[in-house]
mmCIF file of C-alpha atoms in Angstrom:
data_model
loop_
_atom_site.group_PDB
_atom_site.id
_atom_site.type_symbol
_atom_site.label_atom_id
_atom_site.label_comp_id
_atom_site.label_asym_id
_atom_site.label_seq_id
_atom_site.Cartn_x
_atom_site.Cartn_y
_atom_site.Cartn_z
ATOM 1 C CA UNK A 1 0.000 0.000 0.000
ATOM 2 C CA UNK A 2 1.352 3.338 -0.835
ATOM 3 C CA UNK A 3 2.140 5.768 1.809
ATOM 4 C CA UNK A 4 0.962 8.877 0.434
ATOM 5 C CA UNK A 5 -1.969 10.516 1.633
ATOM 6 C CA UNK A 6 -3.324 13.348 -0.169
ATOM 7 C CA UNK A 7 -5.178 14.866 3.255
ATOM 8 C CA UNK A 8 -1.743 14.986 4.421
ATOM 9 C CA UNK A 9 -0.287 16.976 2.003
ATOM 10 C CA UNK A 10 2.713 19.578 2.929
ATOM 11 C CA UNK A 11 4.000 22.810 2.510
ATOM 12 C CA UNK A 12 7.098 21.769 0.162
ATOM 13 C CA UNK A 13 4.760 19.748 -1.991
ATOM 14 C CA UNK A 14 2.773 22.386 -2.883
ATOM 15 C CA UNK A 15 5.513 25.070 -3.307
ATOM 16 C CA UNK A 16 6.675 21.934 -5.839
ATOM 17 C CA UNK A 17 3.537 21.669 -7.566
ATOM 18 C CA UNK A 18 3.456 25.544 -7.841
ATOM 19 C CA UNK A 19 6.972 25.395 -9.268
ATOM 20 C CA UNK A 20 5.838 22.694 -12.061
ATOM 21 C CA UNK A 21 2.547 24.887 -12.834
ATOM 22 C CA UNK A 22 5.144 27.257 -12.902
ATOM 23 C CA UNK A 23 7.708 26.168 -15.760
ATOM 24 C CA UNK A 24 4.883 24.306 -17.036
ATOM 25 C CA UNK A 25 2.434 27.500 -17.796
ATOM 26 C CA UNK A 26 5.672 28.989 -19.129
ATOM 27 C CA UNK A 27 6.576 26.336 -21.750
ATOM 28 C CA UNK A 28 3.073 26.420 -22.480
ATOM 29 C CA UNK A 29 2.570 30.254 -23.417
ATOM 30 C CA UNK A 30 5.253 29.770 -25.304
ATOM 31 C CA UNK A 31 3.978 27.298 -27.118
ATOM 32 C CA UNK A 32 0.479 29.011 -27.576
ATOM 33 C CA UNK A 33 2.460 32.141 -28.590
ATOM 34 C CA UNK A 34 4.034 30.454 -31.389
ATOM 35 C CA UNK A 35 1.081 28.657 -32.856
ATOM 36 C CA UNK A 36 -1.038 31.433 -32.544
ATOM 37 C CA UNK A 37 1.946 33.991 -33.455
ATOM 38 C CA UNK A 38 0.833 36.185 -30.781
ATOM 39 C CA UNK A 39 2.533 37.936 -27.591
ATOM 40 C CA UNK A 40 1.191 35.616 -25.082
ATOM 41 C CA UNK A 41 1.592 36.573 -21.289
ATOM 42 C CA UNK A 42 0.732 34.736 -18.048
ATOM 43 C CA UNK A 43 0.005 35.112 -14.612
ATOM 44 C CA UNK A 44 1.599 33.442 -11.886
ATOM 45 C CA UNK A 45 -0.247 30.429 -11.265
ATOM 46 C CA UNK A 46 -2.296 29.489 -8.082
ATOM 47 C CA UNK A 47 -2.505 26.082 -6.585
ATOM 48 C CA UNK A 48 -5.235 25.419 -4.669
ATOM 49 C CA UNK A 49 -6.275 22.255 -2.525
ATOM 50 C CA UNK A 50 -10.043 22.041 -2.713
ATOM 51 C CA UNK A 51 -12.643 19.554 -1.699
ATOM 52 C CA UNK A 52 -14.907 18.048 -3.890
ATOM 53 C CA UNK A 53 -17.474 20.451 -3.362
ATOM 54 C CA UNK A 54 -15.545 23.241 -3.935
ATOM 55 C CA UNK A 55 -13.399 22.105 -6.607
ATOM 56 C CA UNK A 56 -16.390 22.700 -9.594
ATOM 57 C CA UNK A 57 -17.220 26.036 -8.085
ATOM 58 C CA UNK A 58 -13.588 26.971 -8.290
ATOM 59 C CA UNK A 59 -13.818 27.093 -12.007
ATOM 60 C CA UNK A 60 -16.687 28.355 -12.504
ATOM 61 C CA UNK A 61 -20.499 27.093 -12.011
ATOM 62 C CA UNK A 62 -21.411 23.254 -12.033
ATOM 63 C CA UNK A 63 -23.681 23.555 -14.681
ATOM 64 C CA UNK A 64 -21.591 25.971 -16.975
ATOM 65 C CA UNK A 65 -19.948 24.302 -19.986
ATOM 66 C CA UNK A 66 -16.412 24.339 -19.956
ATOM 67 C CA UNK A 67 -13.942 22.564 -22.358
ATOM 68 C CA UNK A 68 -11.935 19.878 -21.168
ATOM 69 C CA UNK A 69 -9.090 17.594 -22.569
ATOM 70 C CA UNK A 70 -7.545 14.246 -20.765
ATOM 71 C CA UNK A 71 -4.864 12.377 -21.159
ATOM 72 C CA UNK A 72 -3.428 9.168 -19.310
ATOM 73 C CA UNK A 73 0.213 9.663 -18.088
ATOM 74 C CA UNK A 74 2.513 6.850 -18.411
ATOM 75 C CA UNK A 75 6.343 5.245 -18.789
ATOM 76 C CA UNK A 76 7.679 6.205 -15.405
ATOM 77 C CA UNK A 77 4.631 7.131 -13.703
ATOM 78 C CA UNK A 78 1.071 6.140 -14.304
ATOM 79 C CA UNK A 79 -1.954 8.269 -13.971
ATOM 80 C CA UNK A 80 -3.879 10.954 -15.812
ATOM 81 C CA UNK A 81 -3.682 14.476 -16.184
ATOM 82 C CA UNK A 82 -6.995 16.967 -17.319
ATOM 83 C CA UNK A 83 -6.720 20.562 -18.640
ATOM 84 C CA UNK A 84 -10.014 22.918 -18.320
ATOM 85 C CA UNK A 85 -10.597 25.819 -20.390
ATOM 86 C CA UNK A 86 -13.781 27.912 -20.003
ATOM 87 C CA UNK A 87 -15.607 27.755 -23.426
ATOM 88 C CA UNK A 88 -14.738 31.911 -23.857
ATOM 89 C CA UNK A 89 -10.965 30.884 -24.215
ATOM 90 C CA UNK A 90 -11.516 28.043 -26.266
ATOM 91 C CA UNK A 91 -13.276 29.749 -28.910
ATOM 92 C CA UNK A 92 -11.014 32.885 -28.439
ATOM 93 C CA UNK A 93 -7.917 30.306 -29.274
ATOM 94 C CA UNK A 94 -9.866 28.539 -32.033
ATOM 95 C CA UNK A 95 -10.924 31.657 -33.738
ATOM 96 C CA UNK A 96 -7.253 32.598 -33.798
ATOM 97 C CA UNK A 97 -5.871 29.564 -35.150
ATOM 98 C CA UNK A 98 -8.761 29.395 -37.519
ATOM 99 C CA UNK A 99 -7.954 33.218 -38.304
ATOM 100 C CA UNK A 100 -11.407 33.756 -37.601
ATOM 101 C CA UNK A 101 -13.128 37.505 -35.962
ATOM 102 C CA UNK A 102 -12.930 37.322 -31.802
ATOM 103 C CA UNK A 103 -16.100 37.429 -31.981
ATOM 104 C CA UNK A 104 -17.393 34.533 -33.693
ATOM 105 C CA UNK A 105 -18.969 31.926 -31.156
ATOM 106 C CA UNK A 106 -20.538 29.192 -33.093
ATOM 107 C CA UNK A 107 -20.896 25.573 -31.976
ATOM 108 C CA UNK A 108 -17.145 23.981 -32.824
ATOM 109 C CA UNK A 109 -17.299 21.730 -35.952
ATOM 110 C CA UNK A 110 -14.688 19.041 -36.472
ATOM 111 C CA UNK A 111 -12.118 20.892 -37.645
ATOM 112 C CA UNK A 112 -12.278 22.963 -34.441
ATOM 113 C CA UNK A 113 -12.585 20.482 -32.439
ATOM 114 C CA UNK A 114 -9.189 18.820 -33.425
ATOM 115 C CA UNK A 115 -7.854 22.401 -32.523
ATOM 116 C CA UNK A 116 -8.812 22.039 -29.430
ATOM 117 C CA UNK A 117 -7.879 18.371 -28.593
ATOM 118 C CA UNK A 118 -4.047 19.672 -30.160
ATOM 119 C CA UNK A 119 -3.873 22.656 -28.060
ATOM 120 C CA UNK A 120 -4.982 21.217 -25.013
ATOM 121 C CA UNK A 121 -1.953 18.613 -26.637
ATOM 122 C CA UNK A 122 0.677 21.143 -26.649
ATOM 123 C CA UNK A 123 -0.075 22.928 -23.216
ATOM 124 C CA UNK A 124 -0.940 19.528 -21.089
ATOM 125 C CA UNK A 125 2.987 18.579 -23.144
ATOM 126 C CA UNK A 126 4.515 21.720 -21.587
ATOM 127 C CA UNK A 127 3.149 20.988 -18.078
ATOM 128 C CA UNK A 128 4.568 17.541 -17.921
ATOM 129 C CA UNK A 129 7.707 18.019 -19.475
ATOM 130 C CA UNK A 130 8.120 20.533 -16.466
ATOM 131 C CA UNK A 131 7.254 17.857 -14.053
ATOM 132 C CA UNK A 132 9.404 15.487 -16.210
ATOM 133 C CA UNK A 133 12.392 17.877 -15.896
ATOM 134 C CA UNK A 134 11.987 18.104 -12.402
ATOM 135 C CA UNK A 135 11.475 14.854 -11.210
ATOM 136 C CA UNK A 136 14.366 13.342 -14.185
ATOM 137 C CA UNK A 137 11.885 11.022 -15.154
ATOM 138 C CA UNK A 138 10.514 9.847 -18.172
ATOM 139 C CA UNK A 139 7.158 10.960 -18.573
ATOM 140 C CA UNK A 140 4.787 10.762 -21.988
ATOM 141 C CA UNK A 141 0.953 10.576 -22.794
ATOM 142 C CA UNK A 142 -1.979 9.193 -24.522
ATOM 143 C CA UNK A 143 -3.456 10.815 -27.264
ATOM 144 C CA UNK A 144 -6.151 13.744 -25.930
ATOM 145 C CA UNK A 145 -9.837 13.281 -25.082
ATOM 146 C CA UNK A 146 -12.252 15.998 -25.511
ATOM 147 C CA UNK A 147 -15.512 16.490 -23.701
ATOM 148 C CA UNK A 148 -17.193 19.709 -23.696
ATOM 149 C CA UNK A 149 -19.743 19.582 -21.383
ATOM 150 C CA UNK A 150 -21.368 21.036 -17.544
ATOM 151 C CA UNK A 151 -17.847 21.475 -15.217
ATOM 152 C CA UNK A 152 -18.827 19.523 -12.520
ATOM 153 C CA UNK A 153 -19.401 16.078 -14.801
ATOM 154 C CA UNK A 154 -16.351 16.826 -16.361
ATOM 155 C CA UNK A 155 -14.432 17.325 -13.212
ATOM 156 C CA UNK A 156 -16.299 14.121 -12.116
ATOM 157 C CA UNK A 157 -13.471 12.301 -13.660
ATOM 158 C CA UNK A 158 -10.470 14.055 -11.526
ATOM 159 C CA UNK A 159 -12.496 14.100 -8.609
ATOM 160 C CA UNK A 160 -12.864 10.475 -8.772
ATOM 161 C CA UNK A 161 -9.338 10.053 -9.358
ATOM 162 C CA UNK A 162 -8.514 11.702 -6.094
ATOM 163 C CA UNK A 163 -11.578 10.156 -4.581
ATOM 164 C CA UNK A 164 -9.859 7.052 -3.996
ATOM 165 C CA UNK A 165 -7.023 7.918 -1.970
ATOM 166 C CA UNK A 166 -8.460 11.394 0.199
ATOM 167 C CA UNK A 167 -11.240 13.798 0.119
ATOM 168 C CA UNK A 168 -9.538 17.108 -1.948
ATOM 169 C CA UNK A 169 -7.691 17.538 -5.626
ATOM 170 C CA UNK A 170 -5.377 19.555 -6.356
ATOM 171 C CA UNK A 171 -6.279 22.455 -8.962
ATOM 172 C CA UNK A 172 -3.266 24.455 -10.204
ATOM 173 C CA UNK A 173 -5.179 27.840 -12.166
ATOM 174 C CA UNK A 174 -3.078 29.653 -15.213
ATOM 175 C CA UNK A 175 -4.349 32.794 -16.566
ATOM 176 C CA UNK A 176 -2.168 33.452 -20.179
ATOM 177 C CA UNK A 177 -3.615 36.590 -21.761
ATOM 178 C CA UNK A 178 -2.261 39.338 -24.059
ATOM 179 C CA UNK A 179 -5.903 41.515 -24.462
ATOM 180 C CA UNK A 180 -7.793 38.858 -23.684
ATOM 181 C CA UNK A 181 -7.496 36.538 -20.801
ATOM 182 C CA UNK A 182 -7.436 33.051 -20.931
ATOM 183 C CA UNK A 183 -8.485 31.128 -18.252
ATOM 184 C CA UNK A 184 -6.915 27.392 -17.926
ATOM 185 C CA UNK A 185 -7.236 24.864 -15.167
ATOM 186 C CA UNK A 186 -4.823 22.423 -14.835
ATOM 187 C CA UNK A 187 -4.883 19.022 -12.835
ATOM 188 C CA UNK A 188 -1.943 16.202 -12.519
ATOM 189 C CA UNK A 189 -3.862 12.680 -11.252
ATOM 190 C CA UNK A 190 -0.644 10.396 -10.394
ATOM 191 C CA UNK A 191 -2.328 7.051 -9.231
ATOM 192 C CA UNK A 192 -1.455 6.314 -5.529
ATOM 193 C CA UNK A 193 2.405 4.624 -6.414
ATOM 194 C CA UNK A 194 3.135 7.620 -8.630
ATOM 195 C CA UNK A 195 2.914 10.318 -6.019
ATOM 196 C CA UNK A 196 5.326 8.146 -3.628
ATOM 197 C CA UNK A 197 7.778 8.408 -6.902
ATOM 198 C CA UNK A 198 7.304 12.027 -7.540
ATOM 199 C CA UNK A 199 7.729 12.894 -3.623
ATOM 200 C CA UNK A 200 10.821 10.807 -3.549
ATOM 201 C CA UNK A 201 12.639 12.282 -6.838
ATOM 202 C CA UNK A 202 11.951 15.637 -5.203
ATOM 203 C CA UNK A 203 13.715 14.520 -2.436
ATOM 204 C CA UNK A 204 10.693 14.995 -0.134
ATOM 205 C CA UNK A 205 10.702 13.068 2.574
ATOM 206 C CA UNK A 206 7.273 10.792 3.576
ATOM 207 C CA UNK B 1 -41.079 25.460 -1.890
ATOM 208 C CA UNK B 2 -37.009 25.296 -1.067
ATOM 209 C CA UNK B 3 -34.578 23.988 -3.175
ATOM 210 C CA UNK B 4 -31.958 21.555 -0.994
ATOM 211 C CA UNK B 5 -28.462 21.349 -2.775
ATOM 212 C CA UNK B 6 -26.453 18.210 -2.660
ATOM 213 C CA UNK B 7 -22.611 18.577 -3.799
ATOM 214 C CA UNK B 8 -20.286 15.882 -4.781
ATOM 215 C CA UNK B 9 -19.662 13.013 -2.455
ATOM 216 C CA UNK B 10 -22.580 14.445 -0.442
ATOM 217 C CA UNK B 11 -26.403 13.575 0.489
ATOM 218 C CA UNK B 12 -29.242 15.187 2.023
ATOM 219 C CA UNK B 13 -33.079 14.045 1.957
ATOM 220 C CA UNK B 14 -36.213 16.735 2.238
ATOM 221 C CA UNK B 15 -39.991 16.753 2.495
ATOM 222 C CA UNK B 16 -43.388 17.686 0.474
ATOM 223 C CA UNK B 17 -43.527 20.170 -1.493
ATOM 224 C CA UNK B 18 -39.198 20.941 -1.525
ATOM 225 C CA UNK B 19 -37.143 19.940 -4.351
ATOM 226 C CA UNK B 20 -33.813 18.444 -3.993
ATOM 227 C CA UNK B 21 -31.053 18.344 -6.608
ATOM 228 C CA UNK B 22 -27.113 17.536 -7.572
ATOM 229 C CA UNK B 23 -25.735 19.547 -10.648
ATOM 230 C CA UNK B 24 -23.223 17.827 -13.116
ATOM 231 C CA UNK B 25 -22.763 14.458 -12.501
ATOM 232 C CA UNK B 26 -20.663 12.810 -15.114
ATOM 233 C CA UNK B 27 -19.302 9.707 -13.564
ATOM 234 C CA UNK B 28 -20.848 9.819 -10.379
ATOM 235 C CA UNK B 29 -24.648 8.425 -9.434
ATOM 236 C CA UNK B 30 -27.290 10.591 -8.461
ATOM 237 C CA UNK B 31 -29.540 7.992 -6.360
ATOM 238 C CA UNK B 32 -33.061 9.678 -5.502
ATOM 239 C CA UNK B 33 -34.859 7.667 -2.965
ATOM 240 C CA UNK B 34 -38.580 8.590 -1.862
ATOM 241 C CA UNK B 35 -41.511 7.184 -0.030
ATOM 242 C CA UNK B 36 -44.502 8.314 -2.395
ATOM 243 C CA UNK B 37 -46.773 8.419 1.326
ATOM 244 C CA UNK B 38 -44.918 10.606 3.763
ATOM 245 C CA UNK B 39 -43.081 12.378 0.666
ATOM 246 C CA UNK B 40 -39.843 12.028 2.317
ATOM 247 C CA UNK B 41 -36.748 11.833 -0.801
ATOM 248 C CA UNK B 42 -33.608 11.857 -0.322
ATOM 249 C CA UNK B 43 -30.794 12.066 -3.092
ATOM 250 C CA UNK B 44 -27.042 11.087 -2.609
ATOM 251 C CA UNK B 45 -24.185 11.933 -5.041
ATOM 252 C CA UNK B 46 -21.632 8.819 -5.137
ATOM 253 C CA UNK B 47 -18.330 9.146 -6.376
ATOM 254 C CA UNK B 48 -17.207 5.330 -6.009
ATOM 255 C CA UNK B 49 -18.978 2.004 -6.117
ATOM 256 C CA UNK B 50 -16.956 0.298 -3.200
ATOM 257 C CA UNK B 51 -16.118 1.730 0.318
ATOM 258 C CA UNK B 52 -14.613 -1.990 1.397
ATOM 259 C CA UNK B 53 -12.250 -1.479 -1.497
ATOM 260 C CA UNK B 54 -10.728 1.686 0.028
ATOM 261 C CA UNK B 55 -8.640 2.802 3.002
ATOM 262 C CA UNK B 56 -9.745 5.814 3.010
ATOM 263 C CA UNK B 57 -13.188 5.422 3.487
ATOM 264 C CA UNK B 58 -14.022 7.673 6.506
ATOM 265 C CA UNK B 59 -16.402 9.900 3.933
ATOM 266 C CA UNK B 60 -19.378 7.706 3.539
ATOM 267 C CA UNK B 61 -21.281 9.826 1.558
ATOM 268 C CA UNK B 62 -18.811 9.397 -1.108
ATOM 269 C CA UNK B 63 -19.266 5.376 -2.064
ATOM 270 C CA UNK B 64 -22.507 3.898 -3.398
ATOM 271 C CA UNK B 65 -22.806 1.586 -0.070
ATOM 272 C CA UNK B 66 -22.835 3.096 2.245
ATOM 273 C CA UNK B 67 -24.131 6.832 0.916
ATOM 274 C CA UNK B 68 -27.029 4.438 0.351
ATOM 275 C CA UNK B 69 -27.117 2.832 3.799
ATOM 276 C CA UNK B 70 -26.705 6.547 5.438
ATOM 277 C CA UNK B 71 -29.526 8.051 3.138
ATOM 278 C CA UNK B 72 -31.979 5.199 4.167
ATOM 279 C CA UNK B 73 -30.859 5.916 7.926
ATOM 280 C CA UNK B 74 -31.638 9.866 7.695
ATOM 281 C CA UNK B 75 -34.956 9.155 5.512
ATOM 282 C CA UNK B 76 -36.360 6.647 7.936
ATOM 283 C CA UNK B 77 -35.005 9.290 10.756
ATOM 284 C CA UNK B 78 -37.553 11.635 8.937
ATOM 285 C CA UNK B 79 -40.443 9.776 9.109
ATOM 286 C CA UNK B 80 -40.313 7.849 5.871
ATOM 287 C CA UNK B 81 -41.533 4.332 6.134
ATOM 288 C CA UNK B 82 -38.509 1.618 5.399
ATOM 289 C CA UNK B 83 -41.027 -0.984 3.440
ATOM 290 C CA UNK B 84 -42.390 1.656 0.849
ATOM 291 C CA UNK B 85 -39.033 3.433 -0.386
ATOM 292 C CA UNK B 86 -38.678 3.321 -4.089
ATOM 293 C CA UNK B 87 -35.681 4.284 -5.728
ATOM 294 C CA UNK B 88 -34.528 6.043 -9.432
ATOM 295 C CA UNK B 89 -31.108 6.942 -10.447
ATOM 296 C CA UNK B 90 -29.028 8.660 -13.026
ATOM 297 C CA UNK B 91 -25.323 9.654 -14.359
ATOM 298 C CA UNK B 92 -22.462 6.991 -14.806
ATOM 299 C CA UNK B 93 -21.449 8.674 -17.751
ATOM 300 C CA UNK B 94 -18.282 7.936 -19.259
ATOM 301 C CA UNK B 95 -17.379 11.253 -19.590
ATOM 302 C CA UNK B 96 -14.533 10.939 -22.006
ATOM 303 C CA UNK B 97 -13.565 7.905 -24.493
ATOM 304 C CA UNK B 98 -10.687 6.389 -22.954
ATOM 305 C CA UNK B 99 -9.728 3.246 -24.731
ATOM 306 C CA UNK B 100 -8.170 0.163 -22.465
ATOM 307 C CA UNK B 101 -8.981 -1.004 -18.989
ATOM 308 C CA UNK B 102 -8.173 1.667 -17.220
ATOM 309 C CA UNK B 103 -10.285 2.467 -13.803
ATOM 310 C CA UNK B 104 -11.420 5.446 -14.879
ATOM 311 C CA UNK B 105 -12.931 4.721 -17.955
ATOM 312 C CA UNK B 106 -15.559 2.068 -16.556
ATOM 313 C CA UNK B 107 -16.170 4.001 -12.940
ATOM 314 C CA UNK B 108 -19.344 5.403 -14.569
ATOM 315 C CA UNK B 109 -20.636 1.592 -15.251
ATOM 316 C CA UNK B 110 -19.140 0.686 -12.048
ATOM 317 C CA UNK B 111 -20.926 3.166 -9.693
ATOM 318 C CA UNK B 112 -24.445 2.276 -11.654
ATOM 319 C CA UNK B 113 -24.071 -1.240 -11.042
ATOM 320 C CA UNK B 114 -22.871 -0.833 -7.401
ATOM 321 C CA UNK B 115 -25.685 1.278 -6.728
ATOM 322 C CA UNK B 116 -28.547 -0.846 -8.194
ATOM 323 C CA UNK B 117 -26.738 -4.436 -6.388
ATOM 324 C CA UNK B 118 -26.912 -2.318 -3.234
ATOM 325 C CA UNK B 119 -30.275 -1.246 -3.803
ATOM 326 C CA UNK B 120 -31.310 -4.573 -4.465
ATOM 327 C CA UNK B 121 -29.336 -5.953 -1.528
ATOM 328 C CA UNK B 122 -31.941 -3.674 0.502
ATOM 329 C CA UNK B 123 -34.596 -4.314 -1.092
ATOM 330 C CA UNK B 124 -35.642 -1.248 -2.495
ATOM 331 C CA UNK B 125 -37.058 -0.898 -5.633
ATOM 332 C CA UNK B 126 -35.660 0.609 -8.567
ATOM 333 C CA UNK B 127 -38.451 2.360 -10.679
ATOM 334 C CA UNK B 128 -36.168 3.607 -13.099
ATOM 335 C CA UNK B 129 -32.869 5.025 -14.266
ATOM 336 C CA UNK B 130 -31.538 7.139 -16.734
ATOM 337 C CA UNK B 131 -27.170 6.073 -16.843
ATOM 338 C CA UNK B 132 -24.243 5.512 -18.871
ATOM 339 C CA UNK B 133 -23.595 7.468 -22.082
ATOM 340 C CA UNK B 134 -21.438 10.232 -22.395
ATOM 341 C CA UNK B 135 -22.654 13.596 -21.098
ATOM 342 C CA UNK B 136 -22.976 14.994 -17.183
ATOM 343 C CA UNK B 137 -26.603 15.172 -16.136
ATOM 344 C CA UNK B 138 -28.232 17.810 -13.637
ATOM 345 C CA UNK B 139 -30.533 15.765 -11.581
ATOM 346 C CA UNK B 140 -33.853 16.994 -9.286
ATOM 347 C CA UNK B 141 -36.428 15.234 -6.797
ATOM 348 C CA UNK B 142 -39.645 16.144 -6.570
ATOM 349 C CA UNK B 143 -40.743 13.585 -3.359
ATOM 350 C CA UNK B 144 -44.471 15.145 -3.613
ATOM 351 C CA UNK B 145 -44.774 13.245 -6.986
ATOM 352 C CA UNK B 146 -41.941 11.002 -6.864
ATOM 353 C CA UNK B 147 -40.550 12.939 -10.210
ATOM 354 C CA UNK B 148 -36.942 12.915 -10.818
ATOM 355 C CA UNK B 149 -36.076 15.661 -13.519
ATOM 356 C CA UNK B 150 -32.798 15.261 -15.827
ATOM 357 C CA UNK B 151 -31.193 17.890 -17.569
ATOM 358 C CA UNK B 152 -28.039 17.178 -20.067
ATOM 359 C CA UNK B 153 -26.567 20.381 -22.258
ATOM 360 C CA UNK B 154 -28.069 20.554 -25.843
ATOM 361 C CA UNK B 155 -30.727 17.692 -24.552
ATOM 362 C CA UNK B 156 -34.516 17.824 -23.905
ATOM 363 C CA UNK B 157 -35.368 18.003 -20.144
ATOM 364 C CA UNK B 158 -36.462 14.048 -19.565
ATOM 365 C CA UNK B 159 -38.484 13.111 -16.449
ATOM 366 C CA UNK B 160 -38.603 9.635 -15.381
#
């Protein structure tokens, strides 16, 4: 059985996890910068260790419909990893990449939709080759799912995740944003044996 | 006419004329138990099927046994009557289509069949469900006519 608890989570590991969303929101605005050829900036990010009931609210309403985009983490550790954005940013990014007006909010067709699924690609990349770099482990991921649906059944799926080792997930919220703000959520799952292998690459003790 | 709120890994139950609802659930189960006499319902939002299957279990609102058995415990507490409870559920999604075994992409399947076998096990009725698929539900329980509203994004409002 793994010793981790997430209930008892400390200090250090969340100035690490801060550190990875960190490097990781970096990489990625670069990244989103270049596709988009735009100046990209971000904010610093916040981490935030939230129940279940709060966790949905933290992003926005239950019932508003948010994009998100999953992927399953393997090679050295095993686990998943989700990225949020609020349906405002998505089309903002689509409409850039598509080299479409700001303004145009129609329902995504296909074309969009593979957009999405590689963006949330290239920043959910950036965050774990952060965490990859800092750990010196070899970390690499599925292919994206895409559901765009209410928040809180999408977050239904981290929640679980968490669900089955403590009572609160870990959110860690990026806000990139040149005129217009873009508002990301990002969450690292490690199943139980994974977080023992992060903690003790960090050099954190148990 | 109040509206009771039940958040994830949570339960509640209310009376007559009140409504009582869970927003969002993907994976998870909305169960909505009532007794159609005293019009006591009660609605619990589980995250797991299995509590015996987890050390950290200490949050039994969370897992579909024993959110059940705790619902059942508070309803009865409220005057409902043990031998007429009827039951209806919804969600189990599978929220996104992850290929291969992996836990999370059955857990929606998992917590519906959990939650009917425990059901069963207690011999409460299950009048009908609305499950699986792959898009989060809002759920409400109306225990003055035993109607359980479902509302999905870009979907018709179904009542079963």
């Amino acid at each position: 059985m793994a010793k981790f608890s997430l209930d008892q989570v400390n200090e250090m590991y969340f100035d690490v996890l801060k550190e990875i969303g960190n490097i990781g929101a970096g990489n990625a605005t670069t990244a989103i910068s270049n596709m988009l050829n735009l100046k990209v900036d971000m904010e610093v990010p916040k981490v935030a260790f939230l129940t279940f009931q709060e966790l949905p609210t933290a992003i926005s309403t239950e019932e508003e419909t948010v994009v998100g985009i999953y992927l399953e983490v393997e090679s050295d550790i095993g686990g998943s990893m989700m990225f949020l954005l609020k349906m405002k940013s998505a089309h903002y990014l689509v409409n850039h990449l598509m080299g479409r007006p700001d303004d145009y909010a129609e329902d995504f067709n296909e074309m969009d939709l593979s957009a999405i699924k590689e963006i949330g690609n290239i920043i959910s990349g950036s965050y774990l080759s952060a965490l990859s770099t800092m750990t010196n482990m070899t970390i690499t991921s599925s292919v994206p799912y895409l559901a765009i649906d209410m928040a809180g059944a999408i977050l239904s799926v981290p929640a679980i995740q968490f669900g089955q080792y403590g009572d609160k997930a870990l959110l860690i919220q990026t806000e990139f944003g040149d005129e217009v703000k873009i508002q990301g959520f990002f969450i690292l799952m490690p199943d139980v044996d994974s977080y023992d292998k992060i903690l003790t690459s960090l050099g954190i003790a148990l | 006419m109040a509206t009771i709120k039940v958040g994830m890994a949570d339960l509640n139950i209310c009376k007559g004329s009140d409504m009582i609802t869970t927003l969002g659930l993907g994976s998870c189960i909305g169960i909505a138990i009532y007794d159609p006499v005293t019009k006591v319902g009660g609605l619990a939002h589980i995250m797991l099927p299995d509590s015996t299957q987890m050390r950290n279990n200490s949050n039994i609102a969370k897992f579909a046994d024993t959110g059940i058995e705790e619902l059942v415990k508070r309803m009865i507490a409220a005057g409902a009557n043990r031998r007429r409870l009827v039951a209806k559920i919804a969600g189990g999604a599978k929220m996104f289509e992850v290929s291969g075994l992996s836990t999370i992409g059955n857990v929606g399947e998992r917590n519906a069949q959990a939650s009917k076998a425990k059901l069963k096990q207690m011999g409460i009725p299950l009048l009908a469900e609305d499950t699986g698929s792959n898009y989060g539900r809002t759920v409400e329980l109306y225990p003055s006519t035993g109607e359980f509203y479902i509302k999905a994004v870009g979907k018709i409002l179904k009542i079963i």
